[in-house]
Amino acid sequence: MRVGLFVTCLVDAMRPRIGFAAIELLEAADCEVIVPDRQTCCGQPGYNSGDRKSAQALALKFLDEFESFDYVVLPSGSCAGMIRVHYPDLFKDDPALLARFIALGSRTFELTDFLHNVAKLKKIPGNFKGKLTYHDSCSGLRELDVYQQPRALLACMPEVSLQEMGESTACCGFGGTFSVKYGELSTRMADNKCRHITDSHAGTVTGGDLGCLLNIEGRLRRNGDHTTRVLHIAQILADKEA
Amino acid sequence: MQNNSADFKRQVTIKLADVRLQEALSHLQTRFVEGRSAVIGEIHDLQKTRNAAAEIRDRVLNDLEHWLLYFEQQATKRGAIVHWAETGADVNRIVAEIAVGHGVRSAVKSKSMVSEECGLNEALERAGVEVMETDLGEYILQIAHEAPSHIVAPVVHKNKEEISDLFAKTHRLPRKTGIAELCREAREILRPAFLNADMGISGANFLIAETGSTLIVTNEGNGRLVTTLPRVHVAITGIEKVVPTLEDASTLLRLLPRSATGQSITNYVSVLTGTKDKNDHEGPEHFHIILLDNGRSRLLGGEMQDMLRCIRCGACMNHCPVYQNIGGHAYGWVYPGPMGSILTPLLGGMENAPDLPNASTLCGACAVVCPVKIPLPDLLRKLREKQMQLGMKSRQETLLLRAWAWLALHPGIYGMTTGIAVRLMRLLGGEKKLLHSLPGARGWSGGRDFPAPQGMTFRELYRQGKRL
Amino acid sequence: MNARDKILGRIARTACAESGEEIAAYLAQHPRGPLPPPPENLLAHFAERALKLSSDILETSERAEVPAMLARYLQQNSLPMRGVCWPSLTNLPWRQAGLDMQPRPANGHDLVGVTGTFCAIAETGTLLLLGGEQTPATTSLLPETHVAIVDPTRIVATMEDAWDLLRREFKQPPRSVNFISGPSRTADIEQTVTLGAHGPYRVLLILAPA
């Protein structure tokens, strides 16, 4: 199957490694991976800030670049949710486009959701050893029902021991522009999350959305924790020496 | 009640630093979040029941005129007098007129958020009527001269010690420290008020069109007392509260207390219809029902109509990570949390609550627990769109959003710009690969470092055939 | 134009109206929503739920035994042997059991109130009481102890069954219809549940056939 990979703007700029890890994982699941060269941002920052027009323009760009693939995969629950759930909302008044966006949405998956439920990946290439804890990012969890998929994949890694943190499904306080506009509040929410991560004694926290992970890492480091590792789930699943 | 929502940001700072409030808010988690999750599973098919509940509310909202008229007709048939109020001030005027008309000197009141919208107590005091709140939480707030911070647990922001001090000072009785003792003291203070009041004022959780009844859920019994003992009963509620039948009310009742307080049912559910019969020993001789609009009708037929499904359970705020950290007062008006962040700008004016639609991560926890399936995050986002249309966003934000969108639509320039930015940030990140301050994004860097990028963008590396 | 016309005028512009007949048909059908599965044993389910609500339960097969049973309960709990009862319950042998139960509405000083029950709802362990001349609502509300005599044959499964029973036996609901689910309570202080707020501190159910 031909899979279009959208690495997301955050991964593109901040952590290219996650994009390559996603490619490795998709290839391990026998997918032909295509990375459209002109991809940028899914439009979520504008959409969530009330700028519907710019979100529509970027949605059309996305449609143009990704409509031809059997599947579209993103290493992010919030961007995948944008495409599956919110793109159709942006075109609810245009029946022809709406139908195309719904069709595109039905073929679009968050990475772990795709690996577990569509590609049925059993042999995980990564060889992470040790304890880790998983943060459930909001959009993936509540818009796409991504909860058990990453855990199922981690369960296929014999050396991984998942230590669930308390309130793993509570928001970390990132929320895109929220984290800048309401910095104090966002920091307090991140603090609550960091406390649960520390209390899990896992030493490594992972999750499916880079935005949340940067938020968590930023707060951990500011608090003087320079040892807890913060890694995207794609890295855990793909890396040979993580 | 005065709307102070515009002060939200300053209030957040204050509330986050309020140690006592933070301690008090922790009770919310145990009682309400865990409480709900312990009993919500009792509902045989929760999703089906939520769907049915949303349908019941939509049925009425889609044809509110006819359901309201039907309710009015039935209620009138049984001897109630139905009043219509455009604004909170109109409610106050109507209640004052009723009070004067019946020679009312004192009134007892059970909890009503709609009356908080109106600022009814102050208005009645001005009209020479002594009003006593009788819900324990509301009573505490009344003697402390404070506003509720939660629609179900109005005094969640106060701890026992504060209440002990307050009671000792107000009642001039020896200071009690046990919660049960405090409750008994309030009971004994309020009992004569119930027995002597001329007028009882209540809200209504639902208006049953079929029978012309008001339905009230309470735990303390004060709702029953204020609607049974005084000779005049005034029920105040919003025009959106109609449900067609007793069966429909039952479906909603399976969800309301479980969502609100984690109870399978509240202690009392009272269905009140008309005035007392001539042989009855008790019950009001006069029953007035006041239906308040206050901006609600404007929401009908528009993209915000779903908000009117709300049955005021408070589950959205109990589960909201923002509310959990700041409590209700920061929101500045009657309704806090996600439902309040939508209702406050809609009923009180967008310009008076610029922060509320934005002060959410759109995490969706509220939508998952909403018993009537209000798409709260979507509605918050729609309000942000409205702000954009109204030109309420700052120039800086609008400019940044436009610039980002423009860049993202021009992949070549986007690539160059991001390429330069990540190199610069990598450089600034230094050995520890952390940026300690972000000019223009101090909201972030005030409390967090920013992990530096790896140094080249994914697209560059991929194009060059490199793999990390 | 008055407020009523203004409000209704605004609403009318937005409605995708059902016709009068549709509304009448819906009301006539009063369709039920999703219901809990019927319990295997109504009485057992009711009792289990009622206990969860912190109600006490006693059971007898003879209604005439109720006063003696109540007298023992009051004694055991150091409660007064007098109070008020619904006028409809005057014919029970209260005096023989050593109880002084006055058949009148309760006032603020009565400590024990004895009522009957229109029906009981197994789903939540709830009592349904109707107010009326012979069945004053204050009896179950003002005293610190509320004693409700429940006919086990009038336990229904759901709230909807209770409404049907009400419709069968009454042309229209009486002024006050009250669900009572255990002693009054509050959790307003520190979210700690405390029994006995403005209503009874304890509720005793005596299951006794009519």
GROMACS .gro file of N, CA and C in nm, chain A residues 30-76:
model
  141
   30ASP      N    1   0.571  -0.294   0.576
   30ASP     CA    2   0.557  -0.323   0.433
   30ASP      C    3   0.480  -0.217   0.356
   31CYS      N    4   0.494  -0.093   0.395
   31CYS     CA    5   0.428   0.014   0.321
   31CYS      C    6   0.529   0.081   0.228
   32GLU      N    7   0.478   0.126   0.115
   32GLU     CA    8   0.559   0.212   0.030
   32GLU      C    9   0.534   0.355   0.079
   33VAL      N   10   0.638   0.420   0.131
   33VAL     CA   11   0.619   0.550   0.195
   33VAL      C   12   0.657   0.663   0.101
   34ILE      N   13   0.566   0.754   0.081
   34ILE     CA   14   0.594   0.871  -0.001
   34ILE      C   15   0.582   0.995   0.087
   35VAL      N   16   0.681   1.083   0.077
   35VAL     CA   17   0.679   1.205   0.157
   35VAL      C   18   0.667   1.325   0.062
   36PRO      N   19   0.547   1.373   0.038
   36PRO     CA   20   0.531   1.487  -0.053
   36PRO      C   21   0.619   1.604  -0.009
   37ASP      N   22   0.689   1.660  -0.105
   37ASP     CA   23   0.796   1.755  -0.075
   37ASP      C   24   0.745   1.892  -0.032
   38ARG      N   25   0.624   1.927  -0.078
   38ARG     CA   26   0.576   2.062  -0.053
   38ARG      C   27   0.494   2.074   0.077
   39GLN      N   28   0.490   1.968   0.155
   39GLN     CA   29   0.408   1.970   0.277
   39GLN      C   30   0.462   2.072   0.377
   40THR      N   31   0.369   2.136   0.447
   40THR     CA   32   0.409   2.234   0.549
   40THR      C   33   0.331   2.211   0.678
   41CYS      N   34   0.218   2.279   0.692
   41CYS     CA   35   0.141   2.276   0.817
   41CYS      C   36  -0.003   2.242   0.783
   42CYS      N   37  -0.070   2.169   0.872
   42CYS     CA   38  -0.207   2.125   0.844
   42CYS      C   39  -0.309   2.238   0.864
   43GLY      N   40  -0.266   2.347   0.926
   43GLY     CA   41  -0.358   2.461   0.944
   43GLY      C   42  -0.421   2.469   1.081
   44GLN      N   43  -0.381   2.378   1.170
   44GLN     CA   44  -0.444   2.374   1.301
   44GLN      C   45  -0.426   2.501   1.384
   45PRO      N   46  -0.305   2.563   1.383
   45PRO     CA   47  -0.290   2.684   1.465
   45PRO      C   48  -0.393   2.791   1.427
   46GLY      N   49  -0.412   2.813   1.298
   46GLY     CA   50  -0.511   2.911   1.254
   46GLY      C   51  -0.652   2.868   1.289
   47TYR      N   52  -0.681   2.741   1.263
   47TYR     CA   53  -0.816   2.689   1.288
   47TYR      C   54  -0.855   2.707   1.434
   48ASN      N   55  -0.766   2.668   1.524
   48ASN     CA   56  -0.798   2.677   1.666
   48ASN      C   57  -0.794   2.820   1.719
   49SER      N   58  -0.740   2.912   1.640
   49SER     CA   59  -0.740   3.052   1.683
   49SER      C   60  -0.851   3.129   1.618
   50GLY      N   61  -0.936   3.063   1.543
   50GLY     CA   62  -1.051   3.132   1.485
   50GLY      C   63  -1.030   3.179   1.341
   51ASP      N   64  -0.916   3.143   1.284
   51ASP     CA   65  -0.888   3.186   1.147
   51ASP      C   66  -0.928   3.073   1.050
   52ARG      N   67  -1.057   3.069   1.025
   52ARG     CA   68  -1.113   2.960   0.945
   52ARG      C   69  -1.063   2.965   0.801
   53LYS      N   70  -1.047   3.087   0.751
   53LYS     CA   71  -1.010   3.102   0.610
   53LYS      C   72  -0.874   3.041   0.580
   54SER      N   73  -0.777   3.072   0.664
   54SER     CA   74  -0.643   3.020   0.637
   54SER      C   75  -0.642   2.868   0.655
   55ALA      N   76  -0.724   2.821   0.749
   55ALA     CA   77  -0.732   2.676   0.768
   55ALA      C   78  -0.791   2.610   0.643
   56GLN      N   79  -0.888   2.675   0.584
   56GLN     CA   80  -0.947   2.620   0.461
   56GLN      C   81  -0.844   2.614   0.349
   57ALA      N   82  -0.766   2.721   0.336
   57ALA     CA   83  -0.665   2.724   0.230
   57ALA      C   84  -0.564   2.611   0.249
   58LEU      N   85  -0.522   2.590   0.374
   58LEU     CA   86  -0.424   2.484   0.399
   58LEU      C   87  -0.486   2.345   0.385
   59ALA      N   88  -0.613   2.336   0.415
   59ALA     CA   89  -0.682   2.208   0.397
   59ALA      C   90  -0.685   2.171   0.248
   60LEU      N   91  -0.712   2.269   0.163
   60LEU     CA   92  -0.715   2.244   0.019
   60LEU      C   93  -0.577   2.204  -0.032
   61LYS      N   94  -0.475   2.269   0.024
   61LYS     CA   95  -0.338   2.234  -0.014
   61LYS      C   96  -0.309   2.089   0.024
   62PHE      N   97  -0.354   2.052   0.143
   62PHE     CA   98  -0.331   1.916   0.192
   62PHE      C   99  -0.403   1.815   0.102
   63LEU      N  100  -0.527   1.848   0.068
   63LEU     CA  101  -0.606   1.759  -0.017
   63LEU      C  102  -0.534   1.736  -0.150
   64ASP      N  103  -0.485   1.844  -0.205
   64ASP     CA  104  -0.414   1.839  -0.332
   64ASP      C  105  -0.293   1.747  -0.323
   65GLU      N  106  -0.221   1.752  -0.214
   65GLU     CA  107  -0.096   1.677  -0.201
   65GLU      C  108  -0.115   1.532  -0.155
   66PHE      N  109  -0.227   1.504  -0.086
   66PHE     CA  110  -0.239   1.372  -0.023
   66PHE      C  111  -0.357   1.287  -0.070
   67GLU      N  112  -0.440   1.343  -0.156
   67GLU     CA  113  -0.562   1.271  -0.192
   67GLU      C  114  -0.534   1.141  -0.267
   68SER      N  115  -0.419   1.134  -0.335
   68SER     CA  116  -0.396   1.020  -0.424
   68SER      C  117  -0.347   0.894  -0.350
   69PHE      N  118  -0.316   0.905  -0.221
   69PHE     CA  119  -0.257   0.788  -0.152
   69PHE      C  120  -0.364   0.692  -0.100
   70ASP      N  121  -0.322   0.566  -0.083
   70ASP     CA  122  -0.413   0.468  -0.020
   70ASP      C  123  -0.440   0.510   0.124
   71TYR      N  124  -0.333   0.553   0.191
   71TYR     CA  125  -0.346   0.598   0.329
   71TYR      C  126  -0.260   0.721   0.352
   72VAL      N  127  -0.301   0.802   0.448
   72VAL     CA  128  -0.219   0.914   0.491
   72VAL      C  129  -0.189   0.892   0.640
   73VAL      N  130  -0.062   0.903   0.677
   73VAL     CA  131  -0.025   0.878   0.816
   73VAL      C  132   0.050   0.999   0.871
   74LEU      N  133   0.022   1.032   0.997
   74LEU     CA  134   0.087   1.145   1.064
   74LEU      C  135   0.135   1.102   1.203
   75PRO      N  136   0.258   1.138   1.239
   75PRO     CA  137   0.304   1.105   1.375
   75PRO      C  138   0.252   1.209   1.475
   76SER      N  139   0.123   1.231   1.474
   76SER     CA  140   0.062   1.329   1.564
   76SER      C  141  -0.088   1.308   1.568
   0.00000   0.00000   0.00000
